PDB file of C-alpha atoms and ligand atoms in Angstrom:
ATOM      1  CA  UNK A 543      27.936 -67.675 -29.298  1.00 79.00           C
ATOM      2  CA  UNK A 544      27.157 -67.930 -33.148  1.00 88.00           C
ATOM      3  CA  UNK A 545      29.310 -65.915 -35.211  1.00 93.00           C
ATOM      4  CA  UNK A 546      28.340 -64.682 -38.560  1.00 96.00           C
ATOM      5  CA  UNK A 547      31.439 -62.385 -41.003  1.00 97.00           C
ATOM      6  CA  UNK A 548      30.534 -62.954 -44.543  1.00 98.00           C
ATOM      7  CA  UNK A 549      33.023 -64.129 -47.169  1.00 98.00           C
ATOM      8  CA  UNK A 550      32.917 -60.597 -48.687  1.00 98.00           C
ATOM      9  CA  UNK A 551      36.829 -60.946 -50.315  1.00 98.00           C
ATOM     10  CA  UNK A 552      35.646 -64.205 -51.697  1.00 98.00           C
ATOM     11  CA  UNK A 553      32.322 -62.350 -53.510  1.00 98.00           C
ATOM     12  CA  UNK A 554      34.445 -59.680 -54.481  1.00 98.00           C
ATOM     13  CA  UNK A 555      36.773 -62.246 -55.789  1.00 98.00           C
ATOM     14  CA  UNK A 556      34.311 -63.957 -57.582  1.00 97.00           C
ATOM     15  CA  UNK A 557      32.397 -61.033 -59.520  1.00 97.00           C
ATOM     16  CA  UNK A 558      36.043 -59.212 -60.118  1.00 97.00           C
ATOM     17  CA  UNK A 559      38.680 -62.043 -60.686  1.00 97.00           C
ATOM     18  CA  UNK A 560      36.454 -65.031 -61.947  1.00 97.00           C
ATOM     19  CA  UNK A 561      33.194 -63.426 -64.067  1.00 96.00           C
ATOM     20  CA  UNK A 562      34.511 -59.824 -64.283  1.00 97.00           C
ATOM     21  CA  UNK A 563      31.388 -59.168 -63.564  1.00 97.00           C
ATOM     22  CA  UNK A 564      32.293 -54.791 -64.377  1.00 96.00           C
ATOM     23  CA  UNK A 565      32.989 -55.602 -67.941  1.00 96.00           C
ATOM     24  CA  UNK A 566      29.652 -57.384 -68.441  1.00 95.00           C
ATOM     25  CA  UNK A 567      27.568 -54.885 -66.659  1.00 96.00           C
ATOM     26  CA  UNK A 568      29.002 -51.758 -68.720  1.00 95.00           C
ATOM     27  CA  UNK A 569      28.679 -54.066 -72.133  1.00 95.00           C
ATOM     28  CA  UNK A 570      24.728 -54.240 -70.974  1.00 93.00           C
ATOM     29  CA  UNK A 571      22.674 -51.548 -71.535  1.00 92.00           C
ATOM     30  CA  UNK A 572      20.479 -52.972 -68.856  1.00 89.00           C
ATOM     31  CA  UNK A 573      23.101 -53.043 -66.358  1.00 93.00           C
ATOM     32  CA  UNK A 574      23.987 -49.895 -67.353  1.00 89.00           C
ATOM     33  CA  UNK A 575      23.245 -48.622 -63.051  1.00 91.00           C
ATOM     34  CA  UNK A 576      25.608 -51.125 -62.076  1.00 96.00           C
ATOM     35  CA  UNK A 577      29.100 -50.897 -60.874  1.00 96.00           C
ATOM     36  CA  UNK A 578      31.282 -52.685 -58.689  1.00 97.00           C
ATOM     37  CA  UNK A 579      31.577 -49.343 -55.737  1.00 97.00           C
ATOM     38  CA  UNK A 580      27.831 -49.798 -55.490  1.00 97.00           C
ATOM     39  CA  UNK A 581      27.792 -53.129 -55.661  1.00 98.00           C
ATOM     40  CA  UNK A 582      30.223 -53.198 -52.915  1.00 98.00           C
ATOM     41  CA  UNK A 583      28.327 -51.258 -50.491  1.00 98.00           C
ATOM     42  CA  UNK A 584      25.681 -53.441 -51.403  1.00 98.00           C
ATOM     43  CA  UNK A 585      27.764 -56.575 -50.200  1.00 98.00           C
ATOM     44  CA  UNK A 586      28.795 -54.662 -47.254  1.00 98.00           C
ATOM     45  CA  UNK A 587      25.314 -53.553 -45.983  1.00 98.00           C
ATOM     46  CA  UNK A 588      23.680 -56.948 -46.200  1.00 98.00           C
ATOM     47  CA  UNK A 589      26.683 -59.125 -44.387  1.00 98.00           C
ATOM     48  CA  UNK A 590      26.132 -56.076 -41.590  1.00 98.00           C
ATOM     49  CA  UNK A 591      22.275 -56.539 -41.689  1.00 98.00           C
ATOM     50  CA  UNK A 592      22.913 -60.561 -41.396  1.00 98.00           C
ATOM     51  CA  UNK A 593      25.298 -60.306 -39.100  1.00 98.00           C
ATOM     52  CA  UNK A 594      23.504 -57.406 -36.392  1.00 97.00           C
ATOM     53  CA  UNK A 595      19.879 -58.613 -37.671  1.00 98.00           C
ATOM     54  CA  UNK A 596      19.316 -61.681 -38.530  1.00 98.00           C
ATOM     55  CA  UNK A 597      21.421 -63.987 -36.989  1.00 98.00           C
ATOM     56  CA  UNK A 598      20.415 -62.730 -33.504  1.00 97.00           C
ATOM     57  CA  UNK A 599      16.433 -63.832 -33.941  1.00 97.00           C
ATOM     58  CA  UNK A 600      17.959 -67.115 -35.589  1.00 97.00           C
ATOM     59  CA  UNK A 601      18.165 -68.982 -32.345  1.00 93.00           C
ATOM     60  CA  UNK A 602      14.016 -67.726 -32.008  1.00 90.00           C
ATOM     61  CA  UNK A 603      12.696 -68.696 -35.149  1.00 94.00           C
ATOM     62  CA  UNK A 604      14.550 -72.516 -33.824  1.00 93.00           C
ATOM     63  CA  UNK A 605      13.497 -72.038 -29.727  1.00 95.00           C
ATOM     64  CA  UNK A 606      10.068 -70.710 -30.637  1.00 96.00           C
ATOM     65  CA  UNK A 607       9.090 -71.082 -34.666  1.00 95.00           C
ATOM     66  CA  UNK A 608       5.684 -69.468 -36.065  1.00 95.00           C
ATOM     67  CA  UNK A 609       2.441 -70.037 -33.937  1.00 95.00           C
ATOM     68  CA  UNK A 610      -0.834 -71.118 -34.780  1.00 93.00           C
ATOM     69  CA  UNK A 611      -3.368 -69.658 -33.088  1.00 85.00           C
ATOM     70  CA  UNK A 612      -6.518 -71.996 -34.503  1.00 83.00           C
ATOM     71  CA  UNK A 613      -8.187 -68.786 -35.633  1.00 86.00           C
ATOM     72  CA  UNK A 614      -6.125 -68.050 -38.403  1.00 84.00           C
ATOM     73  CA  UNK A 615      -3.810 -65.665 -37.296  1.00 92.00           C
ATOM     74  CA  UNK A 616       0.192 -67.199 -37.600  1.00 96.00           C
ATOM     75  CA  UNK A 617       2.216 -65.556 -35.584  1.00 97.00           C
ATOM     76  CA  UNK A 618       6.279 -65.576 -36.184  1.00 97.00           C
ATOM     77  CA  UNK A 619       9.072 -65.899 -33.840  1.00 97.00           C
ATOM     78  CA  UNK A 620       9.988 -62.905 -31.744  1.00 96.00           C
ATOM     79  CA  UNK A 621      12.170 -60.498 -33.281  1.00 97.00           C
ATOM     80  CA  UNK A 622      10.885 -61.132 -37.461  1.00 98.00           C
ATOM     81  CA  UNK A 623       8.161 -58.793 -37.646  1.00 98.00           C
ATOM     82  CA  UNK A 624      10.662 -56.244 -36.593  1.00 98.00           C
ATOM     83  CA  UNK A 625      13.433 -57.134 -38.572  1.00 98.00           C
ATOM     84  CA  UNK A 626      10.955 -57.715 -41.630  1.00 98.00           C
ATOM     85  CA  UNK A 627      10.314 -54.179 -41.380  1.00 98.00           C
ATOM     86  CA  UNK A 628      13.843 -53.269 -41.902  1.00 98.00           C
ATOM     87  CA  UNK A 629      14.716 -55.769 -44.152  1.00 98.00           C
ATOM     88  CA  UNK A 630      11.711 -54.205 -46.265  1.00 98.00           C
ATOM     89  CA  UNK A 631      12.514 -50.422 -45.766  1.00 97.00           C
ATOM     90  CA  UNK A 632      15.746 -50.791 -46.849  1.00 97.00           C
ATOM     91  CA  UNK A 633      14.704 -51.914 -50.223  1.00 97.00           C
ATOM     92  CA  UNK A 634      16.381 -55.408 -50.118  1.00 98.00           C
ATOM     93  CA  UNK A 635      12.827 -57.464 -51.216  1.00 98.00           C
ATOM     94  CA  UNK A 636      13.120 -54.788 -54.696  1.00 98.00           C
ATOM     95  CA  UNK A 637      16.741 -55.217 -55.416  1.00 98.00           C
ATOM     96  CA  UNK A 638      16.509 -57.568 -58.236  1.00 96.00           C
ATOM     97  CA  UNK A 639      12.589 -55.877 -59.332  1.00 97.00           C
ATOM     98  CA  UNK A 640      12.032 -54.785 -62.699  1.00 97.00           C
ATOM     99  CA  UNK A 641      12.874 -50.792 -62.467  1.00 96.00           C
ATOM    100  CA  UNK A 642       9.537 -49.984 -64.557  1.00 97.00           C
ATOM    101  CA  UNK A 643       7.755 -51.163 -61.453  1.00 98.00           C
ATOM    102  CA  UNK A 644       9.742 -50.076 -58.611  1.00 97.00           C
ATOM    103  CA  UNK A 645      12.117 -52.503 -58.572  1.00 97.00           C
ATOM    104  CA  UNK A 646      16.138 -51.607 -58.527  1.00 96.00           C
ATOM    105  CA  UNK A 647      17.081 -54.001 -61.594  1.00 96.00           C
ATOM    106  CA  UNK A 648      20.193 -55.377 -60.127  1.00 97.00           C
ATOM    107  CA  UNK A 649      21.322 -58.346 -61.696  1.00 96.00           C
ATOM    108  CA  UNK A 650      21.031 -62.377 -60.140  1.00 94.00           C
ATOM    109  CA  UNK A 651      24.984 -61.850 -59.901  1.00 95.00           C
ATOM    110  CA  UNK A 652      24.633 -59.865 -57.435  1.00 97.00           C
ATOM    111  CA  UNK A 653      21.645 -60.722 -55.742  1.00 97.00           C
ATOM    112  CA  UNK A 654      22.520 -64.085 -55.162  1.00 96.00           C
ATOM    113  CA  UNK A 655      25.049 -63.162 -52.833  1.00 98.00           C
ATOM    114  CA  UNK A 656      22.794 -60.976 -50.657  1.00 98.00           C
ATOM    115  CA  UNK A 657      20.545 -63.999 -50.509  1.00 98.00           C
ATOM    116  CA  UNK A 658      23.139 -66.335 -49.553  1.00 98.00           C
ATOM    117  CA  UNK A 659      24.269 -64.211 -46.748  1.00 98.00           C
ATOM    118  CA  UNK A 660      20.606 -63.984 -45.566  1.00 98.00           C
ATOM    119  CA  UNK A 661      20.087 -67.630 -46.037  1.00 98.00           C
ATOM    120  CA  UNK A 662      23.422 -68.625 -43.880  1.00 98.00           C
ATOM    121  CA  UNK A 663      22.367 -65.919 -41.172  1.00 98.00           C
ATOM    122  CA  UNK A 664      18.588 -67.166 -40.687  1.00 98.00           C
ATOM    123  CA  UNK A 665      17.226 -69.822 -43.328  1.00 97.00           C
ATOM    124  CA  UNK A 666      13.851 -69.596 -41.785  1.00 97.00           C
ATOM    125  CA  UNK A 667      13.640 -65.285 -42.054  1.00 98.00           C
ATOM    126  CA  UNK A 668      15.010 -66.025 -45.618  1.00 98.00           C
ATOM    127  CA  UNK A 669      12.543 -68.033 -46.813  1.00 97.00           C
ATOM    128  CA  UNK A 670       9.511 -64.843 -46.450  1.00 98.00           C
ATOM    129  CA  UNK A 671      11.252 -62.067 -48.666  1.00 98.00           C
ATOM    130  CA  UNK A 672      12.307 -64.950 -50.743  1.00 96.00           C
ATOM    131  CA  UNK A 673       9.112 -66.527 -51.886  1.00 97.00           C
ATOM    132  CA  UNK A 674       8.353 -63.335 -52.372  1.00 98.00           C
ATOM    133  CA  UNK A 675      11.240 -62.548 -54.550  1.00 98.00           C
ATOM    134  CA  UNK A 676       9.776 -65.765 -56.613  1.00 97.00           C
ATOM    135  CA  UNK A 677       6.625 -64.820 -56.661  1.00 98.00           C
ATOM    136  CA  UNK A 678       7.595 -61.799 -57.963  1.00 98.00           C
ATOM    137  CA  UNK A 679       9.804 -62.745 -60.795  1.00 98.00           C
ATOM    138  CA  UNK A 680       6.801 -64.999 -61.786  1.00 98.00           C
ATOM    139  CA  UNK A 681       3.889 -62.379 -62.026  1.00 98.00           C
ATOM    140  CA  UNK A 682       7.003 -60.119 -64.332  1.00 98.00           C
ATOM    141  CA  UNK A 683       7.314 -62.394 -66.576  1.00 98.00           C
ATOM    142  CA  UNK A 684       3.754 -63.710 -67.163  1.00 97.00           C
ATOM    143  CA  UNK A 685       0.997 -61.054 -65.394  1.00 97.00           C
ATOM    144  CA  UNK A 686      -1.082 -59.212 -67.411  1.00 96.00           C
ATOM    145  CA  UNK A 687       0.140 -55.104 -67.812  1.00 97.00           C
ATOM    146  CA  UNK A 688      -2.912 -54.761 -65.069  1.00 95.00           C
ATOM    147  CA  UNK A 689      -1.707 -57.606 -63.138  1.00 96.00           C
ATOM    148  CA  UNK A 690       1.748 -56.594 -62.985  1.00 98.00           C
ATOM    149  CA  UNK A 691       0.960 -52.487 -62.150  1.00 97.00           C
ATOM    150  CA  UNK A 692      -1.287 -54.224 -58.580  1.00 97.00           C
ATOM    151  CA  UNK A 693       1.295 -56.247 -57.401  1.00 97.00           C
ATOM    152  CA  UNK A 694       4.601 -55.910 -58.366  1.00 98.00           C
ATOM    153  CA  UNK A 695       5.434 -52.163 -56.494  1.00 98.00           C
ATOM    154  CA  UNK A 696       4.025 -53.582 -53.058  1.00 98.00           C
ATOM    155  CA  UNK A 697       5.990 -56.931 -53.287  1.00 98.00           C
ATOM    156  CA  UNK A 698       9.114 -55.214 -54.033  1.00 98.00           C
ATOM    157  CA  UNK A 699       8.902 -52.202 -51.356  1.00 97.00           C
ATOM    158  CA  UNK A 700       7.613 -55.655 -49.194  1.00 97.00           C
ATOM    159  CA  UNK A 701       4.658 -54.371 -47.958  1.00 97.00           C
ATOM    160  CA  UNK A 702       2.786 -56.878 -49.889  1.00 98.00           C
ATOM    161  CA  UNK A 703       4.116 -60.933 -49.618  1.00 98.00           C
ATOM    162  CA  UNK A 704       3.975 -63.524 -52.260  1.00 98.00           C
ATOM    163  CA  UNK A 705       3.797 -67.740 -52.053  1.00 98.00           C
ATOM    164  CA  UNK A 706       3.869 -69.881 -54.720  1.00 97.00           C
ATOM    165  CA  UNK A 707       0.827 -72.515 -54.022  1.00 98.00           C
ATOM    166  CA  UNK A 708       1.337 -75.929 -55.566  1.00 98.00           C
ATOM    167  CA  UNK A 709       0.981 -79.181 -53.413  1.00 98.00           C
ATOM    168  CA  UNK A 710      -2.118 -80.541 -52.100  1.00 98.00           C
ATOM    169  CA  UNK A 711      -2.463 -83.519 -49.552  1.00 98.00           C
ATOM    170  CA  UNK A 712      -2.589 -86.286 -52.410  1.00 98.00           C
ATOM    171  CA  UNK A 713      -0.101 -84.372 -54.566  1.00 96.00           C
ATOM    172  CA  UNK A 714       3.523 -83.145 -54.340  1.00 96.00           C
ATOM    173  CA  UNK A 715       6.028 -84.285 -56.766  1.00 95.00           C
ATOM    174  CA  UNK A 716       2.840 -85.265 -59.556  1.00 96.00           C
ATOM    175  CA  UNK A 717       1.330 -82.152 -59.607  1.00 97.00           C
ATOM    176  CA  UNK A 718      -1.158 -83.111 -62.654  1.00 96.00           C
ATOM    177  CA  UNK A 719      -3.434 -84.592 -60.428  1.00 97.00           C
ATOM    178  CA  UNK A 720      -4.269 -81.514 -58.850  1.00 98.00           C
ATOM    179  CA  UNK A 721      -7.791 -81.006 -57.452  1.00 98.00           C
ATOM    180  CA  UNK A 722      -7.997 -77.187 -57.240  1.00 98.00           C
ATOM    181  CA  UNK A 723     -10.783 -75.913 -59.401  1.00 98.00           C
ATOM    182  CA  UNK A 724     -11.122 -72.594 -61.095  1.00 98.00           C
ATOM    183  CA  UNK A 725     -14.557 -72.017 -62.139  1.00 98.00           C
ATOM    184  CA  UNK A 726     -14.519 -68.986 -64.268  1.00 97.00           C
ATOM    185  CA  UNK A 727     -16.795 -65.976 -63.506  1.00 97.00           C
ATOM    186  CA  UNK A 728     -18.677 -63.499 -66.486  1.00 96.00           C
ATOM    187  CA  UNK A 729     -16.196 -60.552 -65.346  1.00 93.00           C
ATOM    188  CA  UNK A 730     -13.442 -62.531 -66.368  1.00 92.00           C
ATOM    189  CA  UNK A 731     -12.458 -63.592 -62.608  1.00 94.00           C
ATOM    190  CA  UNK A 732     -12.384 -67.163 -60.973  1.00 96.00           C
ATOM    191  CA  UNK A 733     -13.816 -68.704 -58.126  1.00 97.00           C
ATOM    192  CA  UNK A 734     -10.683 -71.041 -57.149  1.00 97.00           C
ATOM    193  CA  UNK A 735     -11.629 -73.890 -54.547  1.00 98.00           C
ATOM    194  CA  UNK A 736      -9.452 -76.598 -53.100  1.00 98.00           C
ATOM    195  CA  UNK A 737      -6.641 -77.449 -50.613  1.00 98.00           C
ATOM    196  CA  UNK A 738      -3.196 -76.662 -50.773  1.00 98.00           C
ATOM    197  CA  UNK A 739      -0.523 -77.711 -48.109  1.00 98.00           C
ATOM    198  CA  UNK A 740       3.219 -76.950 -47.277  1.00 97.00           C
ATOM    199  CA  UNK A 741       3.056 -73.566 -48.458  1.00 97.00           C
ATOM    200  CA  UNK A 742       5.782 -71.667 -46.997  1.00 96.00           C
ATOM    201  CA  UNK A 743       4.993 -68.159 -45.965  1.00 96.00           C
ATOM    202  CA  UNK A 744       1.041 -68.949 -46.717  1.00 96.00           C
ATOM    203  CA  UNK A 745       0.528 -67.132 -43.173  1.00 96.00           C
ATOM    204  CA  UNK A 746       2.093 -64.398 -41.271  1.00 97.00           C
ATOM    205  CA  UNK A 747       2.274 -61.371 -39.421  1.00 97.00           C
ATOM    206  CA  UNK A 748       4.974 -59.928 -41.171  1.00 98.00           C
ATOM    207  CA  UNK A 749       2.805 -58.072 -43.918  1.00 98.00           C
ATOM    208  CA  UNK A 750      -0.451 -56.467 -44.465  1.00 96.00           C
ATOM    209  CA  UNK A 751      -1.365 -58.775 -47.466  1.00 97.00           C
ATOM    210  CA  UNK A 752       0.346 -61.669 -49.043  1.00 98.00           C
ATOM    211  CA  UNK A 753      -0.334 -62.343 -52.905  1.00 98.00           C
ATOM    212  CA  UNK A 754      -0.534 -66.362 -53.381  1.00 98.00           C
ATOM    213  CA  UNK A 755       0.165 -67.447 -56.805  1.00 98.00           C
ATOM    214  CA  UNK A 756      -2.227 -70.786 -56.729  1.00 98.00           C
ATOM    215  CA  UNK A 757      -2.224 -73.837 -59.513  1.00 98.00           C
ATOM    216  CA  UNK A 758      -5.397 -74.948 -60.696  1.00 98.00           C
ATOM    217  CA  UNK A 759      -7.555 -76.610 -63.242  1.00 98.00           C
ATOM    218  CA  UNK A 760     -10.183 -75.170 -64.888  1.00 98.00           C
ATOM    219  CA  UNK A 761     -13.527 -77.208 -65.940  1.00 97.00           C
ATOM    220  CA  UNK A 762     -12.298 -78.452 -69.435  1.00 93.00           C
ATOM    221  CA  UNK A 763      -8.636 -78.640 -68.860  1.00 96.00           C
ATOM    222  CA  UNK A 764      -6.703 -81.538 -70.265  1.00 96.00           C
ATOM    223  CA  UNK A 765      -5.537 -84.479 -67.894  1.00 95.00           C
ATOM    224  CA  UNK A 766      -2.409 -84.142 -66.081  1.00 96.00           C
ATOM    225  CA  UNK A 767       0.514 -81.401 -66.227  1.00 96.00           C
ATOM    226  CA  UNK A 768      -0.743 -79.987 -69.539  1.00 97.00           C
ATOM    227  CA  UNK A 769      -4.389 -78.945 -67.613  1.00 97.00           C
ATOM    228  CA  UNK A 770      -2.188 -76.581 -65.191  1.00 98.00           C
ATOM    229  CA  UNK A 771      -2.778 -72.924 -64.839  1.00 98.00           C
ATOM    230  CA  UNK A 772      -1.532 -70.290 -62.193  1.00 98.00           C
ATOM    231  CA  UNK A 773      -3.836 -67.629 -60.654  1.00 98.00           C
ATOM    232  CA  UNK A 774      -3.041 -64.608 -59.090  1.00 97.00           C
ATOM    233  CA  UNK A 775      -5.157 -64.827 -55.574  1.00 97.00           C
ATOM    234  CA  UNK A 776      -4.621 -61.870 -52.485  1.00 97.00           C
ATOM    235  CA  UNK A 777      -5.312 -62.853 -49.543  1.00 94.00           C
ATOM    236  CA  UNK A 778      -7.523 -59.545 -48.860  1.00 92.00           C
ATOM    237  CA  UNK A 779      -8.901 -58.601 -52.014  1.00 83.00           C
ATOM    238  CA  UNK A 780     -10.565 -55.248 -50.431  1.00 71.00           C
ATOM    239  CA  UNK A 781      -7.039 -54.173 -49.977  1.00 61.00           C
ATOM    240  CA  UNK A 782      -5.674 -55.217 -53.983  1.00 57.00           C
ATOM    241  CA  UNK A 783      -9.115 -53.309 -55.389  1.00 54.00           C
ATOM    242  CA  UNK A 784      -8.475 -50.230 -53.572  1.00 52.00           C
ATOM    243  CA  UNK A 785      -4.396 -50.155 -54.638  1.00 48.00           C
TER     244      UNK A 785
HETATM  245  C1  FAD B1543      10.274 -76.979 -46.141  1.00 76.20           C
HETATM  246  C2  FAD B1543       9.252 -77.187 -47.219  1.00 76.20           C
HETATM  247  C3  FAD B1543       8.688 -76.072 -47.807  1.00 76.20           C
HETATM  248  C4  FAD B1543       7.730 -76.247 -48.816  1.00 76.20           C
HETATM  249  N1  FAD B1543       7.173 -75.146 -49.386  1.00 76.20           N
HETATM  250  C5  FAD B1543       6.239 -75.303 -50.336  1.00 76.20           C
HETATM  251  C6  FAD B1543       5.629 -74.159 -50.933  1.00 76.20           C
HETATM  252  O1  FAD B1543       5.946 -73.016 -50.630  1.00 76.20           O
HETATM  253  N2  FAD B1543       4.674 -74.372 -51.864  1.00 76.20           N
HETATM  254  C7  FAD B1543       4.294 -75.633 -52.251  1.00 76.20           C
HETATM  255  O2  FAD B1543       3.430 -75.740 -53.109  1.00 76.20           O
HETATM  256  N3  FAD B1543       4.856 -76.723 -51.689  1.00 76.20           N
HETATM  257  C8  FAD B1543       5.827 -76.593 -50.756  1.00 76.20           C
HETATM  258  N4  FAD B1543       6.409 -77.695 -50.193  1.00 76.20           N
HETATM  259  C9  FAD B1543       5.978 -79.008 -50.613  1.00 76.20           C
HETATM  260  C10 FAD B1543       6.962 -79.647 -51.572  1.00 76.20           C
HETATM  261  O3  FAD B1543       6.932 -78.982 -52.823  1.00 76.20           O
HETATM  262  C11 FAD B1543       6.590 -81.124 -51.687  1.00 76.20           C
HETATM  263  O4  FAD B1543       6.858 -81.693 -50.428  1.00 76.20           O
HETATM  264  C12 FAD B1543       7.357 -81.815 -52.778  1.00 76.20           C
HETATM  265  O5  FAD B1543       6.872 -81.393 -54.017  1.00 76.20           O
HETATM  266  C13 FAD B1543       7.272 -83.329 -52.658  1.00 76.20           C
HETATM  267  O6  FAD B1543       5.954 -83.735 -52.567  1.00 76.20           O
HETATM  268  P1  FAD B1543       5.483 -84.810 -51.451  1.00 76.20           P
HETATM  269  O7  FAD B1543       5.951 -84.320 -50.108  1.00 76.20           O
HETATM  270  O8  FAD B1543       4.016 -85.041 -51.646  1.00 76.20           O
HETATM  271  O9  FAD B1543       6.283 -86.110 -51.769  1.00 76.20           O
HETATM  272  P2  FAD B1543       5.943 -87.195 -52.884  1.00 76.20           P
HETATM  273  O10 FAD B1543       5.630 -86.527 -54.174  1.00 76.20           O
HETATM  274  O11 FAD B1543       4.939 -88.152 -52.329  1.00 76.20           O
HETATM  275  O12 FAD B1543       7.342 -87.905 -52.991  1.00 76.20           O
HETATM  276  C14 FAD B1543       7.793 -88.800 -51.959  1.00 76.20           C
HETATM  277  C15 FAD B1543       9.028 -89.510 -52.468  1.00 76.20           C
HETATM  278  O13 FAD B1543       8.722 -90.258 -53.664  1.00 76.20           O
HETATM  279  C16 FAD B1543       9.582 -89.873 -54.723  1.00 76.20           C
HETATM  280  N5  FAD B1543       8.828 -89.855 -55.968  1.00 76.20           N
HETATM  281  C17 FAD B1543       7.688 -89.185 -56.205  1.00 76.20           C
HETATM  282  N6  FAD B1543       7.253 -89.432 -57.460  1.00 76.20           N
HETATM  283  C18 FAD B1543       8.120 -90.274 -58.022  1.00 76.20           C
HETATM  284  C19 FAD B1543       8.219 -90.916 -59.294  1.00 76.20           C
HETATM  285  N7  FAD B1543       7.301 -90.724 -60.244  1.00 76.20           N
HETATM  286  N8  FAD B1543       9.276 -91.737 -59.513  1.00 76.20           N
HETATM  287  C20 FAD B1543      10.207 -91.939 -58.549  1.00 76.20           C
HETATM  288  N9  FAD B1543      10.162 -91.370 -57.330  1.00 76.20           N
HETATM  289  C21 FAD B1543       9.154 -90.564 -57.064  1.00 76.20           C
HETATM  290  C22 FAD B1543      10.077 -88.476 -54.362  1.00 76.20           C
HETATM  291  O14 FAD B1543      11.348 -88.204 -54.956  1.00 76.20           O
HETATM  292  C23 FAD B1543      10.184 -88.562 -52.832  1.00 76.20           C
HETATM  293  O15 FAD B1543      11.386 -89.156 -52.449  1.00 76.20           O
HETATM  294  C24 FAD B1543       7.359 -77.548 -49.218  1.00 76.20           C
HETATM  295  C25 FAD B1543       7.958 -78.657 -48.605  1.00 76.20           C
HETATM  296  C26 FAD B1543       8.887 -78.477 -47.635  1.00 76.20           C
HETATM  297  C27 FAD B1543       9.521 -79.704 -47.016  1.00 76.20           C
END
């Protein structure tokens, strides 16, 4: 049977011995929240949450993987939806969130070892709360105030997903010859159109919306990479209206 104990002296190591990682939190007023007890129990939770969690539903998400039902309703391998929810109550999708919008501002230093341990439990589980983490970090440092007060609280407390929606059938690695079109509306909206492929997460059961950040070009945008822009688009907008 799979096994999963993560290198916890070797992260301790690491933050303590190689970065002292202590120093350069209390030197940052930012950081300021951050010290290496809590960070500790941090470690700790997550490599018991990989460990009792997620490496148990790994062998699913292999045996079974997400289901297509033709009607538009994914459904994931047994055993996510449940651990989502925990993974999600327990704050982990927020830990690295901007603390203005309910996020729990702890640093990529830390962070990256609660994703590696979730990534080396269950790749496939990892990849949901992840995109979402990147979606996140996206719509933080380029959403509008308005934009930012929507999303960003949902995503982090991970009732809300997030994809990032680039490729198309003709284009992956060019990605300024898009097709997507965003017509702009008199309210200031878009009407996006188009056809995007690959997109990991793009469907689930897992949350009650999912927030896709979408590139496209808008009617007089310049050829190629330069003509790019990103749109925020819900997948129920009913439900980002009434937040
Ligand atoms: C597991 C997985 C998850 C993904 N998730 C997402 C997602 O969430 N969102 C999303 O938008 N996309 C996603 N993708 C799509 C991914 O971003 C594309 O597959 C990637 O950008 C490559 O595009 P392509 O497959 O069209 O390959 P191509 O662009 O056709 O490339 C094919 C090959 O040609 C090479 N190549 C391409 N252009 C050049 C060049 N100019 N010079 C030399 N060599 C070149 C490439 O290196 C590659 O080896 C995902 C893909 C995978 C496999």
């Amino acid at each position: 049977m799979a096994v999963y104990n993560a290198p916890l002296n070797d992260m301790r190591f690491i933050l303590n011995d190689v970065f002292n990682a202590p120093k350069f939190w209390q030197n940052n007023e930012n950081l300021a929240h951050v010290d290496m007890e809590t960070v500790d129990m941090i470690l700790e939770e997550m490599a018991k949450l990989s460990k009792n969690i997620l490496l148990p539903i790994n062998r699913s998400g292999d045996e079974e993987g997400a289901t297509f039902e033709g009607n538009g309703v994914v459904t994931t391998p047994t055993g996510f939806k449940e651990a989502y929810k925990q993974y999600a109550e327990s704050g982990w999708v927020g830990l690295s969130g901007n603390s203005e919008y309910g996020g729990q501002g702890f640093p990529k230093m830390v962070t990256m070892l609660t994703e590696e341990m979730v990534f080396t439990a269950n790749q496939s589980f990892a990849l949901y709360p992840n995109l979402t983490v990147g979606a996140t970090l996206c719509l933080n440092a380029a959403a509008s105030e308005e934009q930012k007060q929507t999303y960003l609280e949902k995503m982090y407390n991970g009732e809300w997903a997030g994809t990032m929606c680039l490729t198309e059938p003709h284009a992956g690695t060019d990605l300024g010859i898009i097709k997507t079109k965003a017509i702009p509306n008199d309210d200031g909206s878009y009407d996006i159109s188009g056809t995007k492929i690959f997109i990991t997460g793009g469907e689930h059961d897992l949350t009650e919306n999912i927030i896709h950040l979408v590139l496209a070009k808008t009617p007089n945008a310049p050829e190629g990479s330069k003509g790019i822009s990103l749109f925020v688009v819900p997948n129920f907008w009913s439900m980002q209206m009434a937040a």
